[in-house]
Amino acid sequence: MARQLQITLPEDTMQLLDRWLVSSDYPEKEYNNLINEAIKLYIMEPQRNYLKQQLKERAIVRAERDLNLAQDWFSPEEYLW
């Protein structure tokens, strides 16, 4: 279900939206769709960045363990060759 919201944007923001809609290959050239997607991306970006940072930190913490496991795995194989 969609809800209606009335907003007022500065003229320069409206000009920016107009230029982008005209020049882009955005499939649905409507303010509603563009603003909806922009808000979703804006809100989700910090969440994505947080998850990326968490993955990086955890990988660094586990790096030594993972390296040891890999070395243990490949050691017997080296003896076979």
Short mmCIF file of C-alpha atoms in Angstrom, two decimals:
data_model
loop_
_atom_site.label_atom_id
_atom_site.label_comp_id
_atom_site.label_asym_id
_atom_site.label_seq_id
_atom_site.Cartn_x
_atom_site.Cartn_y
_atom_site.Cartn_z
CA MET A 1 0.00 0.00 0.00
CA ALA A 2 1.33 3.42 -0.90
CA ARG A 3 1.03 6.43 1.36
CA GLN A 4 0.96 9.97 0.11
CA LEU A 5 3.41 12.62 1.28
CA GLN A 6 3.52 16.24 0.23
CA ILE A 7 6.99 17.78 0.26
CA THR A 8 8.51 21.07 -0.78
CA LEU A 9 11.95 21.04 -2.38
CA PRO A 10 14.20 23.97 -3.21
CA GLU A 11 14.21 25.09 -6.83
CA ASP A 12 17.82 23.98 -7.37
CA THR A 13 16.94 20.47 -6.17
CA MET A 14 13.98 20.35 -8.54
CA GLN A 15 16.20 21.47 -11.41
CA LEU A 16 18.67 18.73 -10.50
CA LEU A 17 15.86 16.15 -10.54
CA ASP A 18 14.57 17.45 -13.87
CA ARG A 19 18.01 17.33 -15.49
CA TRP A 20 18.66 13.84 -14.19
CA LEU A 21 15.31 12.47 -15.34
CA VAL A 22 15.75 13.96 -18.83
CA SER A 23 19.35 12.84 -19.30
CA SER A 24 19.19 9.40 -17.72
CA ASP A 25 17.96 6.08 -18.99
CA TYR A 26 16.02 5.59 -15.76
CA PRO A 27 13.12 3.34 -16.81
CA GLU A 28 10.28 5.17 -15.06
CA LYS A 29 10.78 8.88 -15.52
CA GLU A 30 8.62 9.98 -12.60
CA TYR A 31 9.51 11.94 -9.50
CA ASN A 32 7.79 9.43 -7.23
CA ASN A 33 9.86 6.48 -8.39
CA LEU A 34 13.12 8.41 -8.41
CA ILE A 35 12.62 9.85 -4.93
CA ASN A 36 11.51 6.47 -3.59
CA GLU A 37 14.66 4.75 -4.89
CA ALA A 38 16.92 7.58 -3.72
CA ILE A 39 15.53 7.44 -0.18
CA LYS A 40 15.93 3.66 -0.02
CA LEU A 41 19.53 3.88 -1.20
CA TYR A 42 20.33 6.74 1.16
CA ILE A 43 18.96 4.88 4.18
CA MET A 44 20.48 1.50 3.26
CA GLU A 45 23.99 2.79 2.49
CA PRO A 46 25.12 3.15 6.14
CA GLN A 47 23.82 -0.37 6.82
CA ARG A 48 25.83 -1.74 3.89
CA ASN A 49 28.94 0.10 5.02
CA TYR A 50 28.52 -1.27 8.56
CA LEU A 51 28.21 -4.83 7.26
CA LYS A 52 31.27 -4.42 5.02
CA GLN A 53 33.27 -3.10 7.96
CA GLN A 54 32.14 -5.99 10.16
CA LEU A 55 33.13 -8.53 7.49
CA LYS A 56 36.54 -6.92 7.11
CA GLU A 57 37.17 -6.83 10.86
CA ARG A 58 36.10 -10.45 11.31
CA ALA A 59 38.26 -11.58 8.38
CA ILE A 60 41.28 -9.89 9.93
CA VAL A 61 40.57 -11.54 13.29
CA ARG A 62 40.24 -14.98 11.64
CA ALA A 63 43.10 -14.58 9.17
CA GLU A 64 45.74 -16.37 11.24
CA ARG A 65 43.41 -19.26 12.05
CA ASP A 66 42.40 -19.60 8.40
CA LEU A 67 46.01 -19.54 7.25
CA ASN A 68 46.91 -22.29 9.73
CA LEU A 69 43.98 -24.40 8.55
CA ALA A 70 45.03 -23.95 4.93
CA GLN A 71 48.61 -24.91 5.72
CA ASP A 72 47.45 -28.00 7.63
CA TRP A 73 45.26 -28.99 4.69
CA PHE A 74 47.98 -28.64 2.07
CA SER A 75 50.81 -30.17 4.09
CA PRO A 76 49.76 -33.83 3.57
CA GLU A 77 49.16 -33.14 -0.10
CA GLU A 78 52.71 -31.88 -0.51
CA TYR A 79 54.04 -35.20 0.74
CA LEU A 80 52.09 -37.09 -1.92
CA TRP A 81 53.80 -35.27 -4.78
#
